Coordinates of C-alpha atoms in Angstrom, one line a residue:
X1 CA 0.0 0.0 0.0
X2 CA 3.1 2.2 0.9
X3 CA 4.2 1.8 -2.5
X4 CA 0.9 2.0 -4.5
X5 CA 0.6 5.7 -2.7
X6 CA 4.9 6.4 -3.4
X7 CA 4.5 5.6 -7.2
X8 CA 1.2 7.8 -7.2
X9 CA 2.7 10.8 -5.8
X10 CA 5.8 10.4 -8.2
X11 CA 3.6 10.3 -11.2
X12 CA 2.0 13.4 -10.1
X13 CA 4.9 15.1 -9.6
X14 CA 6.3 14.3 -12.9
X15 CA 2.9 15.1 -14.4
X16 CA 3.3 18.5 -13.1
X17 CA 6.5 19.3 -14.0
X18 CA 5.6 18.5 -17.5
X19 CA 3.0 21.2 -17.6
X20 CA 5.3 23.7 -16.5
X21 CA 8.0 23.1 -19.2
X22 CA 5.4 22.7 -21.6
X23 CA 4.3 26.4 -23.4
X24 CA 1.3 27.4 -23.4
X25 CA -0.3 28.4 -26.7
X26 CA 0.1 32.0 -27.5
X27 CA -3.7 33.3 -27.8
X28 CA -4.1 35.1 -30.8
X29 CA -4.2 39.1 -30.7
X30 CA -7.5 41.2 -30.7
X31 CA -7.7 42.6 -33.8
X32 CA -7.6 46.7 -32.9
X33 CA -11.0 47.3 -33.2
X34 CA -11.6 48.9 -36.5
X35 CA -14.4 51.4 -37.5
X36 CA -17.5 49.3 -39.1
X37 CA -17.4 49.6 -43.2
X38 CA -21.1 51.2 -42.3
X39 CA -19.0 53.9 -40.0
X40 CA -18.4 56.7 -43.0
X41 CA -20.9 56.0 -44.4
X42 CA -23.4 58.9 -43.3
X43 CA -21.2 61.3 -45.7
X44 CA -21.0 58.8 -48.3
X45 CA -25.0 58.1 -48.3
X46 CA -25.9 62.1 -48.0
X47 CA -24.0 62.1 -51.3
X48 CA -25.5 59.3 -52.8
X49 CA -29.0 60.3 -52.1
X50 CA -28.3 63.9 -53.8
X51 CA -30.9 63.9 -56.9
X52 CA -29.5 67.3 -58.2
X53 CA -26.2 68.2 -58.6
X54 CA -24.7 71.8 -57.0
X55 CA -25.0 73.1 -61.2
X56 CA -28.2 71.8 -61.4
X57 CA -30.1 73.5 -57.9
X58 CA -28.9 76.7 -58.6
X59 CA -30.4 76.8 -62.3
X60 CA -33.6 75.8 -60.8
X61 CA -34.4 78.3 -57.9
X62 CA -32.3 81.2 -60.0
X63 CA -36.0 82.6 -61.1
X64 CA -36.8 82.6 -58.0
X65 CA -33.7 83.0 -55.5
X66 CA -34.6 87.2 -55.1
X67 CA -38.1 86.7 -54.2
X68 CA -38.6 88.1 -50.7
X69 CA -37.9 85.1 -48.0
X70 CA -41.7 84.3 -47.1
X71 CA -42.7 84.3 -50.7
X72 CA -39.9 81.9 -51.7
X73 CA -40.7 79.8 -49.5
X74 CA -44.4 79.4 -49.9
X75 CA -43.1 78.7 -53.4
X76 CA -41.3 76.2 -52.3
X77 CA -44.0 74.4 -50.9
X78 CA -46.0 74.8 -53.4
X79 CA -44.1 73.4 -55.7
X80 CA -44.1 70.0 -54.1
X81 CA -48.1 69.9 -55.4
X82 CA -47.3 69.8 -58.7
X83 CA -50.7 69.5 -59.4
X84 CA -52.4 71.3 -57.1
X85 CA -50.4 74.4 -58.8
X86 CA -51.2 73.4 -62.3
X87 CA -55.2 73.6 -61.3
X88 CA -54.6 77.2 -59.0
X89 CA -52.8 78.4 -62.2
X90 CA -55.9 77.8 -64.3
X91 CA -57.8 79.0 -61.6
X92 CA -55.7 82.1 -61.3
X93 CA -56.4 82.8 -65.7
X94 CA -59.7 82.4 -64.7
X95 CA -60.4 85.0 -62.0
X96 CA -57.5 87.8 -63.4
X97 CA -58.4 90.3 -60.8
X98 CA -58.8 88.5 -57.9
X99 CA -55.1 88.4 -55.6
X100 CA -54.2 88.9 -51.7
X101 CA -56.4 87.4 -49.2
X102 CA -59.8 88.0 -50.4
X103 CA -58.3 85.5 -53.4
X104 CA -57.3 82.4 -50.9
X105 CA -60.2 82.5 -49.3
X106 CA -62.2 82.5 -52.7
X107 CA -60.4 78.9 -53.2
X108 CA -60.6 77.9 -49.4
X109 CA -63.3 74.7 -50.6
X110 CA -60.8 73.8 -53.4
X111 CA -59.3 70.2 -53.0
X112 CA -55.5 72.0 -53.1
X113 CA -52.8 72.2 -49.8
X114 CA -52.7 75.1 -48.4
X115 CA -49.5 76.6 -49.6
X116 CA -50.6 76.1 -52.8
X117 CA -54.1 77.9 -51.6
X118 CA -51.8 80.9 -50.7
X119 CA -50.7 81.3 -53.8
X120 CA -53.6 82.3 -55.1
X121 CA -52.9 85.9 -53.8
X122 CA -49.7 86.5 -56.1
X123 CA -51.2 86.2 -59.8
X124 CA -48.1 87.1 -61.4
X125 CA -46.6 84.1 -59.9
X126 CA -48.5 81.8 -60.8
X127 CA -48.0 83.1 -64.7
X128 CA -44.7 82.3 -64.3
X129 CA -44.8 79.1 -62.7
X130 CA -47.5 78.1 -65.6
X131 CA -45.3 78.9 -68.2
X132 CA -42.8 75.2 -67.5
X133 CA -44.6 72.9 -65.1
X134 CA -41.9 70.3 -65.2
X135 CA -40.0 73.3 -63.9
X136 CA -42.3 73.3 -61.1
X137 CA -42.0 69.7 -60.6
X138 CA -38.3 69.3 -60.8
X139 CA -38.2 72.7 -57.8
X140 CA -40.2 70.8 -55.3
X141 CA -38.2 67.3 -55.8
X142 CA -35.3 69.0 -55.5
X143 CA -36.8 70.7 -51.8
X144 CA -38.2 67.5 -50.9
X145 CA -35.3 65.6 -51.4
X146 CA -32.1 68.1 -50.6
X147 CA -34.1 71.1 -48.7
X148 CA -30.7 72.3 -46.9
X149 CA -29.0 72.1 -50.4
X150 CA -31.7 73.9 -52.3
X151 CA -31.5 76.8 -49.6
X152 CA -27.6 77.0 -50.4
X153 CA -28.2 77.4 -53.6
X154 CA -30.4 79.9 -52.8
X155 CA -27.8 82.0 -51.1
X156 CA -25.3 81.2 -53.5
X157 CA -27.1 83.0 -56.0
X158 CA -27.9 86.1 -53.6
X159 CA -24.3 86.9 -53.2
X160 CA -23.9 86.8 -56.7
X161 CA -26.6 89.2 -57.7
X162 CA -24.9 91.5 -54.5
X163 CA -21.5 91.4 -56.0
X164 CA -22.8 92.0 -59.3
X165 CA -24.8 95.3 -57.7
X166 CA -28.5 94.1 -58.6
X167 CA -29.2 93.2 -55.2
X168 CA -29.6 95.9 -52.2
X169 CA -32.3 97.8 -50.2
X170 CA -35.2 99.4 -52.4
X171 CA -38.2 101.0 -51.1
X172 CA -40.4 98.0 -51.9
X173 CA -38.3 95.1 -50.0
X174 CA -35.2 95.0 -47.1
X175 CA -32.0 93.6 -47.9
X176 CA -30.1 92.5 -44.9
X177 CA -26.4 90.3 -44.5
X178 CA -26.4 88.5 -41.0
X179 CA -23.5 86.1 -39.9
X180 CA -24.0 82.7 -40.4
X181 CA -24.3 81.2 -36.9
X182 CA -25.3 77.6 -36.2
X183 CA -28.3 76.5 -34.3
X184 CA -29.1 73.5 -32.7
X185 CA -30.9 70.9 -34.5
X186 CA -34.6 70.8 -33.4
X187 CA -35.6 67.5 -32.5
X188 CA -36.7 65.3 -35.0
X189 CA -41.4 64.7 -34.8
X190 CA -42.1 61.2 -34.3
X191 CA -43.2 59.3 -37.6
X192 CA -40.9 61.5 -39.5
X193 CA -37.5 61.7 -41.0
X194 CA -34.3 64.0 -39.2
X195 CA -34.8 67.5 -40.4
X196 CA -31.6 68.5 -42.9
X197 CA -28.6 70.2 -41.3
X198 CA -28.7 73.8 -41.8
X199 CA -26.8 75.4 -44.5
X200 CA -23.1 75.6 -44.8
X201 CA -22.0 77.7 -47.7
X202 CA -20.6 80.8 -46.8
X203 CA -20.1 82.7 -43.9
X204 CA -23.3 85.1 -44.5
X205 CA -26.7 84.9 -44.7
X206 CA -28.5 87.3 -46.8
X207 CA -32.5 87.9 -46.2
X208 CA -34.6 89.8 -48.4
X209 CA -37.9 90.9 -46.8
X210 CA -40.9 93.3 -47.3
X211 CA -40.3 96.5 -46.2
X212 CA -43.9 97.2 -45.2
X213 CA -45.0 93.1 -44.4
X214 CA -48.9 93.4 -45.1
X215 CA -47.5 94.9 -48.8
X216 CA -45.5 92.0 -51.0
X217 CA -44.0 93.4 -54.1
X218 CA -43.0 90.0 -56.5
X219 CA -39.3 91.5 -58.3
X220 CA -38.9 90.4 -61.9
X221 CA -35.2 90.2 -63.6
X222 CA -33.5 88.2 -65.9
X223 CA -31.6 85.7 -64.3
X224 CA -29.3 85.2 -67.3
X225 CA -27.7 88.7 -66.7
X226 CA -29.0 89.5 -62.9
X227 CA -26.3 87.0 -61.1
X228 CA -23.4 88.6 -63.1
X229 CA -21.2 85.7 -64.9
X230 CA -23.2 82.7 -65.2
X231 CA -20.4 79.6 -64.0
X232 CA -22.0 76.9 -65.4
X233 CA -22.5 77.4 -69.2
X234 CA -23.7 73.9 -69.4
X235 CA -26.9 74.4 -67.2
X236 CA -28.0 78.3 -68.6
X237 CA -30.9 79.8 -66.1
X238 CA -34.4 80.0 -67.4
X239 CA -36.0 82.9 -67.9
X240 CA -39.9 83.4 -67.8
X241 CA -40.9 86.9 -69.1
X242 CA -43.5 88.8 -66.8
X243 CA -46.8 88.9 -68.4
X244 CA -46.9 93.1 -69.6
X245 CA -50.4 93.4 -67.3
X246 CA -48.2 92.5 -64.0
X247 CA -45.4 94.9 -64.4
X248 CA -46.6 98.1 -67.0
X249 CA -43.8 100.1 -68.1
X250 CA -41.2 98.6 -66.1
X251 CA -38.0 97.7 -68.6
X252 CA -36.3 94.7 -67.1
X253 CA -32.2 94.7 -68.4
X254 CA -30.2 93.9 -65.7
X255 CA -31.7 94.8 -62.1
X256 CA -34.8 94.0 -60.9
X257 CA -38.2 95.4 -61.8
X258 CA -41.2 95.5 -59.1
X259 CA -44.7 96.1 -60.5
X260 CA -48.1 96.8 -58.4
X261 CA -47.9 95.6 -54.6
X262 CA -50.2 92.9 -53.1
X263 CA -51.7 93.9 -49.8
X264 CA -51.7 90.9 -48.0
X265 CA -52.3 89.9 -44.0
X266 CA -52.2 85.9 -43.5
X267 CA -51.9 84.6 -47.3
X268 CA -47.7 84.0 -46.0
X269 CA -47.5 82.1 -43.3
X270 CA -44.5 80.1 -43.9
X271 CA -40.8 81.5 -43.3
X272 CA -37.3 79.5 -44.0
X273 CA -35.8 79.1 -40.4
X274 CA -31.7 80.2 -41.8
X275 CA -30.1 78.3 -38.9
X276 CA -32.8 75.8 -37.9
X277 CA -33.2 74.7 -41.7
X278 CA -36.8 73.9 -41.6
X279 CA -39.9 75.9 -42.5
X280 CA -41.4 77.6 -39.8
X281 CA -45.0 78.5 -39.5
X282 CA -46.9 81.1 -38.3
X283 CA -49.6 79.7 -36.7
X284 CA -52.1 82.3 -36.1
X285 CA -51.6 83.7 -39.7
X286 CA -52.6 79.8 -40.7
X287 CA -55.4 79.9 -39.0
X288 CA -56.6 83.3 -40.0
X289 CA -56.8 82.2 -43.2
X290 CA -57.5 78.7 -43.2
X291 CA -60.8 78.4 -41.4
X292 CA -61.6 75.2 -42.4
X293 CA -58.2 73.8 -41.5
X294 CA -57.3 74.6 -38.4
X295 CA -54.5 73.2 -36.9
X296 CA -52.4 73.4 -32.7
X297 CA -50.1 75.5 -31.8
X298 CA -47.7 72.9 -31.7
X299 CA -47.5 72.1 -35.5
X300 CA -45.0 75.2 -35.9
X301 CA -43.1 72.8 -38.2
X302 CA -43.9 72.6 -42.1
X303 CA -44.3 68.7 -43.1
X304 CA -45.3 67.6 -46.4
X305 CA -48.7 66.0 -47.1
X306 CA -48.6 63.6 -49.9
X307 CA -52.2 63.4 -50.1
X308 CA -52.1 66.4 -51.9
X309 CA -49.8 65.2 -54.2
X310 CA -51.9 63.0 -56.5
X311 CA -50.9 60.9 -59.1
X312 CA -47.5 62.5 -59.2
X313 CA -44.5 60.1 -58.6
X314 CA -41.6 61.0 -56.2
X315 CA -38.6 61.4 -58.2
X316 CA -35.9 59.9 -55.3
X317 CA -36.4 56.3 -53.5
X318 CA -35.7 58.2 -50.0
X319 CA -39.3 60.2 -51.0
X320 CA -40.7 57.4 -52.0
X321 CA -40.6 55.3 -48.8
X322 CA -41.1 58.5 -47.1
X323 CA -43.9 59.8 -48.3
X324 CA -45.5 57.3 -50.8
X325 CA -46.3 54.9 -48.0
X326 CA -49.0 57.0 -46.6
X327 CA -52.1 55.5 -47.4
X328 CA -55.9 57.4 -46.9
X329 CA -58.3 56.0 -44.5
X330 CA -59.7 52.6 -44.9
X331 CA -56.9 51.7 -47.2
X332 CA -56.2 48.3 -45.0
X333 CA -59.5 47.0 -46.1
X334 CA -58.9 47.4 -49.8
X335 CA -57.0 44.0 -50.2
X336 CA -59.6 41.9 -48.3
X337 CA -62.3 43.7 -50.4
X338 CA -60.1 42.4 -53.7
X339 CA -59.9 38.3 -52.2
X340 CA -56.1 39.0 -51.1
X341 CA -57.0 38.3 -47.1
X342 CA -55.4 35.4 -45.6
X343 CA -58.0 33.2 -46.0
X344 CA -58.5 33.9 -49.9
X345 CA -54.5 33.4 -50.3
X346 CA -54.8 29.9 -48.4
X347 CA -57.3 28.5 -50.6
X348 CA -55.8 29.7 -53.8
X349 CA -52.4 27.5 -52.6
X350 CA -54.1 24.2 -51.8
X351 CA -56.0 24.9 -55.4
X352 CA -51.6 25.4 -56.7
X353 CA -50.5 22.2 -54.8
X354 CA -53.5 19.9 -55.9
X355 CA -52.5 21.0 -59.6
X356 CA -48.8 20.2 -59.5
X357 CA -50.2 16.8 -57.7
X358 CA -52.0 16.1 -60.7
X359 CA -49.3 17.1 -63.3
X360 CA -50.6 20.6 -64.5
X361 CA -48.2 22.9 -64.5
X362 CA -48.3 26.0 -62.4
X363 CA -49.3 28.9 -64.2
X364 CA -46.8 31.5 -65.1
X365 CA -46.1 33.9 -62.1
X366 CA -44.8 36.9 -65.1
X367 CA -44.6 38.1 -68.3
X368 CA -41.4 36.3 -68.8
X369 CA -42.1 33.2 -67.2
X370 CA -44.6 33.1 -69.4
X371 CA -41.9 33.7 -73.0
X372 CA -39.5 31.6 -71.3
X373 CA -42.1 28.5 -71.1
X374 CA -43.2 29.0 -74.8
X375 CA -39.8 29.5 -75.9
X376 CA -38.7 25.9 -74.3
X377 CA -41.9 24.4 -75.4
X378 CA -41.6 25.7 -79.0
X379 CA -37.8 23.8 -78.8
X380 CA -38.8 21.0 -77.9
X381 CA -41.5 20.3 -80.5
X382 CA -39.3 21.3 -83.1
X383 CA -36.5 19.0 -81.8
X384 CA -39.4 15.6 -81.8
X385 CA -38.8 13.7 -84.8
X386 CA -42.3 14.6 -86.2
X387 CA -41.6 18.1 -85.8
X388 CA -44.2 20.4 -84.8
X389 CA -47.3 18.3 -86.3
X390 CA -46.1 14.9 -84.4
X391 CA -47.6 14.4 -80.4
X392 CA -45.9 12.3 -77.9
X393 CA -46.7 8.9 -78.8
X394 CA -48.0 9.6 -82.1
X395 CA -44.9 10.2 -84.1
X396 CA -46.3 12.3 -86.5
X397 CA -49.0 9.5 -87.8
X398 CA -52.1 10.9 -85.6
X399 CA -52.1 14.2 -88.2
X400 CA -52.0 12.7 -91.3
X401 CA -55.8 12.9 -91.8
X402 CA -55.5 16.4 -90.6
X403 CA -53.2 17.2 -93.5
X404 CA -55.0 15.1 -96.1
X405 CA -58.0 17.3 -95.1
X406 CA -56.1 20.3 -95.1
X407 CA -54.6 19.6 -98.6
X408 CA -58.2 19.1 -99.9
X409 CA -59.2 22.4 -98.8
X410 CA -56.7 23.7 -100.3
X411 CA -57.2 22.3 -103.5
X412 CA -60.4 23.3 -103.4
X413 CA -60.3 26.8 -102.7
X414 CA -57.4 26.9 -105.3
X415 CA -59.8 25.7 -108.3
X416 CA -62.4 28.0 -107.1
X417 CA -59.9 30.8 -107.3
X418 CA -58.9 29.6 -110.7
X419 CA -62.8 29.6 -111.7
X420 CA -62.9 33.0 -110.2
X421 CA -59.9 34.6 -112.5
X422 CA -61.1 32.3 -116.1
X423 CA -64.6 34.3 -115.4
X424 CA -63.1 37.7 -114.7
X425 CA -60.8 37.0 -117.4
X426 CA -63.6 36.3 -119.8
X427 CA -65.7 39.3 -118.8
X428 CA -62.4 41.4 -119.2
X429 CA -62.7 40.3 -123.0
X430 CA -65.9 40.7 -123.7
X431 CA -65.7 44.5 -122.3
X432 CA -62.0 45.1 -124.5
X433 CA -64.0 43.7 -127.7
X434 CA -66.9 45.6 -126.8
X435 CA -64.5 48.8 -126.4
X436 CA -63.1 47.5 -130.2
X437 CA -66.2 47.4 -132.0
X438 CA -68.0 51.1 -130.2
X439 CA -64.4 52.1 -131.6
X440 CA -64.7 50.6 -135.0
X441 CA -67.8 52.6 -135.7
X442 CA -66.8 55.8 -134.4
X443 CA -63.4 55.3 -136.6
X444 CA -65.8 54.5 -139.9
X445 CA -68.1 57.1 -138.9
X446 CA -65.6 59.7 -138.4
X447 CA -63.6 58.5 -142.2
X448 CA -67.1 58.5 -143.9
X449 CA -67.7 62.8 -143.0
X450 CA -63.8 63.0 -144.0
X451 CA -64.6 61.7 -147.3
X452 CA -67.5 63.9 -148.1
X453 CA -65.3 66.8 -147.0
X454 CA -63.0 66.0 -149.4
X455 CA -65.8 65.8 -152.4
X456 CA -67.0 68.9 -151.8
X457 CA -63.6 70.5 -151.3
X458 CA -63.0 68.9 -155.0
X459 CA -66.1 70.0 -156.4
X460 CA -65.8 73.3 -155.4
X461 CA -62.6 74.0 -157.2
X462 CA -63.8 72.2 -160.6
X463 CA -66.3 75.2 -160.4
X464 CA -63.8 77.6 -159.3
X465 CA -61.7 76.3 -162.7
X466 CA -64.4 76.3 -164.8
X467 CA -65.3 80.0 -164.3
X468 CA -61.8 81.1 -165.1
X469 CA -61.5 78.8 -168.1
X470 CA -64.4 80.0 -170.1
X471 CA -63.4 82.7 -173.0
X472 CA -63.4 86.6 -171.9
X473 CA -65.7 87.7 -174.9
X474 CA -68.3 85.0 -173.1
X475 CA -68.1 87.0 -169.5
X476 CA -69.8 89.9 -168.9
X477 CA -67.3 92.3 -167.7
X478 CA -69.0 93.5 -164.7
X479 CA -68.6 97.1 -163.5
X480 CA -66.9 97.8 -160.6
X481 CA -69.4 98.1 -158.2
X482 CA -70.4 94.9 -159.1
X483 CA -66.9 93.5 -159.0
X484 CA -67.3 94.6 -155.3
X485 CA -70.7 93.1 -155.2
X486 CA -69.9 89.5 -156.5
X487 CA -68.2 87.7 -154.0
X488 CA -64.5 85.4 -154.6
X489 CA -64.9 81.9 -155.8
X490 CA -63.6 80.5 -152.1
X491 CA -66.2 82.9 -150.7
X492 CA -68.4 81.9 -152.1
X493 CA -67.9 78.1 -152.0
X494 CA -67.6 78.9 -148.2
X495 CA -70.5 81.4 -147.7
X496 CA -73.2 80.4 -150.9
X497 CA -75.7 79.5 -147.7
X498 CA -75.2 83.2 -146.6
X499 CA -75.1 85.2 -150.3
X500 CA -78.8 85.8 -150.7
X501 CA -78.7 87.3 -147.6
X502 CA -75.9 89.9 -148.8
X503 CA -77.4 90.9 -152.0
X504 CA -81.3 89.7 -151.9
X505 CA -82.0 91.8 -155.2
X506 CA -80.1 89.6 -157.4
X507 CA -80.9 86.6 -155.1
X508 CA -84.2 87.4 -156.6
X509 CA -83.3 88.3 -160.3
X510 CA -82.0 84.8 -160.6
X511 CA -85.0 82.9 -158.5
X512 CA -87.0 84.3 -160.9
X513 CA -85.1 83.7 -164.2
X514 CA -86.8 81.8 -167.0
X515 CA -90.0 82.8 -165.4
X516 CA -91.3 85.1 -168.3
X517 CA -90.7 82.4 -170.8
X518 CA -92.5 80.1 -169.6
X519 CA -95.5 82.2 -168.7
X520 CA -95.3 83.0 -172.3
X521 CA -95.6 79.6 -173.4
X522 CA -98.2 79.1 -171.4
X523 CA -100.2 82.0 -173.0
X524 CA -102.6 81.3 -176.0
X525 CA -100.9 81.8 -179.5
X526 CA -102.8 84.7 -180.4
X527 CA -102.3 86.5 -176.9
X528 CA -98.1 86.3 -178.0
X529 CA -96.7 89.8 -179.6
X530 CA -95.4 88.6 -182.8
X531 CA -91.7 89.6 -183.7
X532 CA -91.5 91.0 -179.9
X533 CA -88.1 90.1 -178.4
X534 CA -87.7 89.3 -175.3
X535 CA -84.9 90.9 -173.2
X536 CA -83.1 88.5 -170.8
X537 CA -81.1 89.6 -168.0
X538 CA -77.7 88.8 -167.7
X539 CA -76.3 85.6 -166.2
X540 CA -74.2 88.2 -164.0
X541 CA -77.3 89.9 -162.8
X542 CA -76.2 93.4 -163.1
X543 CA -77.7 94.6 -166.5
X544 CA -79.2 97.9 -165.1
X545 CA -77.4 100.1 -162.5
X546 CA -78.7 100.1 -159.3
X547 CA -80.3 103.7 -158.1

């Protein structure tokens, strides 16, 4: 037992000095704890959720960046409504001399938000807005999406019309530089996304107000020449001239030009918060002039409403879930009303499974499913070795009496078209020899009065040589008044229907010749004057001078 407990203790011993010569494993380092690839990424994302580029904001709000600070921003707003300011826009053509208050509350039933509402009491802005509504729509993306960067652009462009001398104190609006001083971030309303940091260009802020606040005078210029040396020649500003009714007599070249004021009291109740970079409203003004929407005290913070917004899409995918989620009252009974409730869906896949137990094939889930499944199918019956015609199990033989039939038809319809064209060819023929013969008879008809043209054409000058071939003892030399008198040969070959007409006296003297010689014979012998000559007259017909 001594020994048992001896070579026990030995063994530990030795066991233990084992495990002290023996090195322990070196345990791998901590990594030093790096920053997660997701880390940087809030700069990175910021830049990849920019819809507009710096080049691209300030050519949008250039015609607009000098409008006084709570009329840019109602604007602003507006502009989100795309819609809405297309419809206040006809409205405004409509009604031309209604503006300021008594106008927004002439449209307070109208289904439009409320800044667009407000609008209402500026006509000459809406004329320009009109004039490019996908100007309109781009402007309120661009707010939507990149507010803090549309607000830089904004003051970008105000320094540039201030160093180009178009942009100071007049008596219709208040020009005033303030340091640009940060603010802390408000904190963000439940349900809605972090409002945008505030803006960072610059070390100034520059705010253009009314001088007198219940009178708003809108400034027109010409962006292309108001901000001094456009930088981007790639993205020109637009220009929308001022209709001549707003601003009368006012020549717009380089400055700005300010028309007739609009005396307003609540129509603006929005105002750009600088160094909050939000929209602040006035409360009691929204009331005032909303009476049928009346909202607390404590929604001092503009948020856009997309049910205003209509069937106009969001232009960014950060709007989109946003804003496009939204959906009006009742909308979570919609699908059950359609058959897409629970219930519906299980039924319609025990109806899938018992098909594919039964060897149908599941219909097509898309379009493409759909071209992919005829493509293969229209492969593989042209790879069968009946080709298309054959069926599985038929080689080709089950549509031979379906071509036979087919071929007959054919046959058929090809004699009857060949019956069809023998007829219309005959009938053709018939009508050509028709044609021939009507032809025929107008040709012979036509020789026939040629030929008695000619005869009488002929006979006529036989006559005509004739006359001048008898002897000149035989013709009475007529005198010249009855040279005159008698007409030519061709004359009167061509006018002997017309020459008793001329000359009826001797039309007479020869109608009559012959007369008295026959009366004569006529008479009884002893009646007759023996030895009597009788006096003829003249086959000329002049044998006495006419009186």
């Amino acid at each position: 037992m001594r020994m048992l407990r001896l070579c026990c203790a030995v063994s530990i011993l030795l066991a233990s000095a084992c495990s002290r010569d023996t090195p322990e494993p070196a345990t791998p380092a901590k990594p030093p704890a790096t920053v997660p690839a997701t880390a940087p990424a809030p700069a990175a994302q910021a830049a990849a959720q920019k819809v507009f580029g710096q080049e691209e904001l300030d050519q949008m709000v250039a015609p607009i960046a000098l409008y006084p600070d709570p009329l840019l921003t109602q604007v602003l707003m507006a502009a989100t409504y795309p819609g809405n300011v297309a419809d206040a826009v006809t409205w405004a053509k409509a009604h031309p001399d209604s503006k300021g208050d008594a106008a927004v509350k002439l449209v307070a039933d109208q289904p439009w938000d409320p800044s667009v509402q407000s609008l209402v009491a500026f006509p000459q802005v809406l004329d320009t807005l009109g004039q490019d509504p996908g100007w309109v729509q781009r402007l309120g993306d661009a707010f939507l999406a990149q507010p803090g960067d549309v607000m830089d652009a904004v003051q970008r462009l105000r320094r540039a019309a201030q160093a180009a001398g178009n942009l100071q104190s007049t008596p219709q609006q208040t020009v005033t530089v303030a340091p640009a001083q940060a603010a802390p971030a408000p904190a963000p309303v439940e349900g809605s996304a972090a409002p945008p940091p505030p803006p960072a260009g610059g070390d100034t802020i520059i705010e253009i107000a009314p001088t007198n606040p219940e009178v708003v005078y809108v400034p027109s210029y010409n962006p292309t020449t108001v901000y001094g040396s456009w930088p981007y020649p790639s993205y020109p500003p637009p220009y929308y001239p001022p209709s001549p009714a707003w601003y009368p007599g006012s020549a717009i070249v380089a400055g700005l030009a300010f028309g007739t004021g609009v005396a307003v009291a609540d129509a603006l109740w929005g105002d750009w918060d600088w160094h909050g970079g939000d929209v602040d409203i006035d409360v009691n003004r929204y009331n005032n002039i909303n009476t049928n929407r009346q909202i607390s005290s404590d929604r001092n913070v503009w948020r856009h409403d997309s049910n205003f917004r209509g069937g106009t899409p969001y232009r960014d995918s950060r709007s989109r879930e946003q804003f496009g989620q939204q959906r009006m009252p009742g909308a979570e009974n919609r699908q059950a009303f359609r058959g897409n409730d629970a219930a519906h869906e299980a039924n319609r896949e025990r109806a899938r499974q018992e098909m594919q137990r039964r060897g149908f094939e599941a219909p097509a889930a898309s379009n493409r499913q759909a071209q992919d499944r005829a493509r293969e199918a229209g492969r593989e019956a042209r790879e069968r070795p009946g080709g298309l015609d054959s069926r599985p199990g038929q080689g080709g033989a089950g549509t031979q009496a379906q071509r036979d039939r087919a071929r007959d038809v054919a046959q058929n319809r090809t004699q009857g078209q060949a019956g069809q064209r023998d007829r219309a060819r005959e009938t053709a023929a018939a009508r050509t020899q028709g044609q021939r013969h009507d032809g025929a008879r107008a040709g012979s008809g036509q020789r026939t009065s040629h030929a008695n043209t000619q005869a009488r054409e002929q006979a006529r000058s036989r006559h005509a040589e004739q006359a001048r071939a008898q002897p000149r003892s035989q013709t009475h030399t007529p005198r010249p008044q009855q040279q005159r008198a008698q007409p030519r040969a061709h004359d009167v070959s061509r006018n002997n229907a017309f020459a008793g007409a001329s000359h009826p006296q001797q039309a007479r003297a020869q109608a009559n010749r012959g007369q008295a010689s026959r009366q004569s014979a006529q008479r009884p012998q002893a009646s007759r004057s023996g030895g009597h000559q009788v006096q003829r007259q003249s086959r000329g017909g002049g044998g006495h001078r006419r009186g």
